[in-house]
Coordinates of C-alpha atoms and ligand atoms in Angstrom, one line a residue:
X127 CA 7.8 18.9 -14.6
X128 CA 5.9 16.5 -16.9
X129 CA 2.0 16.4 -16.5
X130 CA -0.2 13.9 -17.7
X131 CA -3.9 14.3 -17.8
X132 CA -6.6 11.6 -16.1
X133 CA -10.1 11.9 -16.9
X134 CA -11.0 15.6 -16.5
X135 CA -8.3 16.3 -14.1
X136 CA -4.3 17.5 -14.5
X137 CA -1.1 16.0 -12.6
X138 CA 2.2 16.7 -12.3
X139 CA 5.1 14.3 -11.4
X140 CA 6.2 14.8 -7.8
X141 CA 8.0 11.4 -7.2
X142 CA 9.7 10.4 -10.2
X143 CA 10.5 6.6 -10.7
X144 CA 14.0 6.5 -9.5
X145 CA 13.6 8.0 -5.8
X146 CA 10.5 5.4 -5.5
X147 CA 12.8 2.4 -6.3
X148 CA 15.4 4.2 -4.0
X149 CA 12.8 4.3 -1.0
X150 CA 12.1 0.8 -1.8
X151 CA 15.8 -0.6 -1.9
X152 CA 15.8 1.0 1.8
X153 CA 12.5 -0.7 3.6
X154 CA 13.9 -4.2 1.7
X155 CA 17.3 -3.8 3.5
X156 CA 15.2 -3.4 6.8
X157 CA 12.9 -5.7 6.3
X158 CA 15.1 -8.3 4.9
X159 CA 17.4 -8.3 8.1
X160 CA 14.2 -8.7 10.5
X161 CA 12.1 -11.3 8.4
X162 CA 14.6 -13.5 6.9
X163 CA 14.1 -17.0 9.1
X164 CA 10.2 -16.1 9.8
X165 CA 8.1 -17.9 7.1
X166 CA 6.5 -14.6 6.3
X167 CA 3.2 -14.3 4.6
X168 CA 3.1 -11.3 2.4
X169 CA -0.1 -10.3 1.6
X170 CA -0.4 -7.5 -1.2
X171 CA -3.4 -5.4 -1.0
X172 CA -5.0 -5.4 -4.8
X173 CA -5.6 -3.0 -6.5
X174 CA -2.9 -0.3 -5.8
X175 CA -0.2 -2.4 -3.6
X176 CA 0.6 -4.4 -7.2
X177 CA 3.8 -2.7 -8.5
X178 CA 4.8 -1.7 -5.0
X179 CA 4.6 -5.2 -4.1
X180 CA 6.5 -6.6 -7.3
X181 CA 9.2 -4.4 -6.7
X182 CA 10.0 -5.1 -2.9
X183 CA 9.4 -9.1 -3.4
X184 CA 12.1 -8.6 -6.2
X185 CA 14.5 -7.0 -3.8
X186 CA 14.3 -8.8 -0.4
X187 CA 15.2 -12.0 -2.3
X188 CA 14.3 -14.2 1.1
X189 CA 14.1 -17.7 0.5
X190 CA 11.9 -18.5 3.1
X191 CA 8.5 -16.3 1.7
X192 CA 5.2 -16.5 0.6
X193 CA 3.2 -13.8 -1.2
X194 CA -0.8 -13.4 -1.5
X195 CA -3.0 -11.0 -2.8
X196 CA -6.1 -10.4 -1.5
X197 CA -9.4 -7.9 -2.5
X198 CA -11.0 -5.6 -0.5
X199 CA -14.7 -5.6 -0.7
X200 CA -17.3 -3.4 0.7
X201 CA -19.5 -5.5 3.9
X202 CA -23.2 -4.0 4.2
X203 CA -21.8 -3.9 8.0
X204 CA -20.6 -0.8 9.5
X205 CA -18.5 -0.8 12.3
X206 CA -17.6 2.5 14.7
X207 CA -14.4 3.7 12.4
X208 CA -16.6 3.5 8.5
X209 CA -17.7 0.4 6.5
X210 CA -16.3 -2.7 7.7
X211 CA -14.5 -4.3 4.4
X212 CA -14.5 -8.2 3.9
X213 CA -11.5 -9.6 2.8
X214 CA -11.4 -11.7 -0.6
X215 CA -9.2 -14.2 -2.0
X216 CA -7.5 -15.0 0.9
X217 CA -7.2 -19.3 1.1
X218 CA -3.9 -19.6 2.6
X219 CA -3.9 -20.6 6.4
X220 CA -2.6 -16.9 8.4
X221 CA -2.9 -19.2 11.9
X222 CA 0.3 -19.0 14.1
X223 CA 2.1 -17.0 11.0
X224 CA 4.0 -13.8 10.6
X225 CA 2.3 -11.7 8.0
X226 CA 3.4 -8.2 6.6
X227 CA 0.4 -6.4 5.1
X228 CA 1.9 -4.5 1.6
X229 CA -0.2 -1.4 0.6
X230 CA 0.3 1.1 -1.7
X231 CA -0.7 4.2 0.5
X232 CA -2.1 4.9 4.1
X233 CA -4.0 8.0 4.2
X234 CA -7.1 7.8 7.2
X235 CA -5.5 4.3 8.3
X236 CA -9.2 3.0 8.1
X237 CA -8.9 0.7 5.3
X238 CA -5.4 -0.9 7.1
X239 CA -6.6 -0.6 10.4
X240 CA -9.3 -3.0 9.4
X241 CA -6.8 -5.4 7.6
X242 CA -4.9 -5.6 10.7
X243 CA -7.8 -6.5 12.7
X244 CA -9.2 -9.0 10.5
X245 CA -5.7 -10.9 10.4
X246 CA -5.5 -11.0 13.7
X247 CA -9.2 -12.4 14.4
X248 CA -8.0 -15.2 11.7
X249 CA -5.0 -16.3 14.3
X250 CA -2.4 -14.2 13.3
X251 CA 0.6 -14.1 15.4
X252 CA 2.2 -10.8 14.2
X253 CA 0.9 -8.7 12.0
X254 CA 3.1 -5.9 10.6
X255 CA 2.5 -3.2 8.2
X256 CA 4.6 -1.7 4.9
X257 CA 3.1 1.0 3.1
X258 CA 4.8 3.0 -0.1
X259 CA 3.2 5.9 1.0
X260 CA 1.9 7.4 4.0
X261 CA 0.3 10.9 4.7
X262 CA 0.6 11.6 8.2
X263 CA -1.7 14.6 8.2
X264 CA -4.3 12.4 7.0
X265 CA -4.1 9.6 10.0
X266 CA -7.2 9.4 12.0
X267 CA -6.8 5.8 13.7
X268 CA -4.4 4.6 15.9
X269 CA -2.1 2.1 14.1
X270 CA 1.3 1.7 13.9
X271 CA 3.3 1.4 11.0
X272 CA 6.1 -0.6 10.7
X273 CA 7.9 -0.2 7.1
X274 CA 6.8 2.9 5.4
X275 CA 8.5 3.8 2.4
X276 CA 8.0 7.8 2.1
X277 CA 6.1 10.6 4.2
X278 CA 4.3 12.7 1.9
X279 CA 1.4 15.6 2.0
X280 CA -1.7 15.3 2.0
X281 CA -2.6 15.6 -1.5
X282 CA -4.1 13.3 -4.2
X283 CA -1.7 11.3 -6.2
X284 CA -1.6 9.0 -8.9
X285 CA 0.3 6.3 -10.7
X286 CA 2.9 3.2 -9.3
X287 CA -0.7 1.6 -8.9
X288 CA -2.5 4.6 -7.3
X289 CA -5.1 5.6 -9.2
X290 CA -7.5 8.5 -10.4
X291 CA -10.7 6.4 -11.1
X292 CA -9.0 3.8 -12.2
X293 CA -6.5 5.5 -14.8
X294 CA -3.2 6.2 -13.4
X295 CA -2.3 3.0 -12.1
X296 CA 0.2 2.2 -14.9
X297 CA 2.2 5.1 -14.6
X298 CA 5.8 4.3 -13.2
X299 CA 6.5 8.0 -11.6
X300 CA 4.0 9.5 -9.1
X301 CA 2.1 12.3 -10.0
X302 CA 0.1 14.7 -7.8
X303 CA -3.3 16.9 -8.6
X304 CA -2.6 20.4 -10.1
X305 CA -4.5 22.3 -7.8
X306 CA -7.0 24.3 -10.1
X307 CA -7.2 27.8 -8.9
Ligands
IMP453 P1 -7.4 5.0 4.0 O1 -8.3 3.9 4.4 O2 -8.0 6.4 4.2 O3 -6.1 4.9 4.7 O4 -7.2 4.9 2.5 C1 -6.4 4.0 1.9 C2 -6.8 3.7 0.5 O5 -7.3 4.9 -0.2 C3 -5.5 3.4 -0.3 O6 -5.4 2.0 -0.3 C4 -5.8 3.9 -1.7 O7 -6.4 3.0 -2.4 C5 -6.7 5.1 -1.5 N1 -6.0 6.4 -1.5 C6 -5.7 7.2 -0.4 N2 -5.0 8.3 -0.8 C7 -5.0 8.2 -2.2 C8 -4.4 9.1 -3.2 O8 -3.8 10.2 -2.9 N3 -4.5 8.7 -4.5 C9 -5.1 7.5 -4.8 N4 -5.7 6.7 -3.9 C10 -5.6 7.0 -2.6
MG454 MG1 -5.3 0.6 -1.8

């Protein structure tokens, strides 16, 4: 299998290119059947959700969508599940609307979990989830998912915008950590 090396660290492909773009294909086929008519706000989660996002908007093809991207930056608040993360760039008005959330990976569930919650608070009327990834081991918050491309362990991975501080993202396969033993 082909390795690349990041930093100090090696990785090896584990989800090459064309079974990502398959897993895509599929959640746009679901999605586009229950979104199409809904005026759906898409928000893409920056950094890592960028190529995941590109590809799925390419493939629903609904006439009827909006996309934004929005930052997460740390808050000095801290709530009861971890730091409390303020939402940046986000101008468009999410009152009354139907809004799918588009992230790369959902590992803890904290950093979605607190997505969701802000969306809501903003007037939200549905808020749904698609995640890439997802590493069900990992979960620690009770959230519920409602596109999720592929299950997967709970390793580290990189590339298809994940990174490995901040290299990786580029990479159009998905690599994961060669355990150094
Ligand atoms: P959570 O809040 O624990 O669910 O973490 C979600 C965020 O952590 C994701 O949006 C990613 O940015 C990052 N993350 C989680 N797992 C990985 C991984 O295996 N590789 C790279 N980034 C990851
Ligand atoms: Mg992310």
């Amino acid at each position: 299998m082909k390795r690349v090396k990041l930093w100090d660290k090696e990785f090896e492909v584990s989800l090459p290119n064309a079974d990502i773009q398959i897993a895509i294909k599929k959640m746009a086929d679901t999605m586009g059947k229950e979104l199409e008519g809904k005026e759906t706000l898409f928000i893409c989660i920056l950094n890592g959700a960028f190529m995941f996002a590109a590809e799925l908007m390419k493939e629903l093809e609904l006439t009827d969508a909006e996309i934004s991207f929005l930052k997460l930056a740390s808050y000095s608040g801290i709530s009861s599940t971890g730091e409390v993360k303020e939402l940046i760039g986000l101008n468009e008005v999410i009152t009354g609307r139907t809004v799918v959330i588009l992230e790369d990976i959902v590992d803890t569930g904290h950093t979605i979990k607190g997505v969701i919650d802000q969306l809501i608070e903003k007037g939200a009327r549905e808020v749904k989830v698609a995640t890439l990834l997802f590493k069900p081991n990992a979960l620690k918050v009770d959230i519920k998912l409602d596109y999720v491309g592929m299950e997967i362990p709970n390793d580290f991975i990189v590339g298809f915008g994940l990174d490995y501080d901040r290299r990786g993202r580029n990479l159009k396969d998905i690599y994961t950590l060669v355990k150094s033993n």
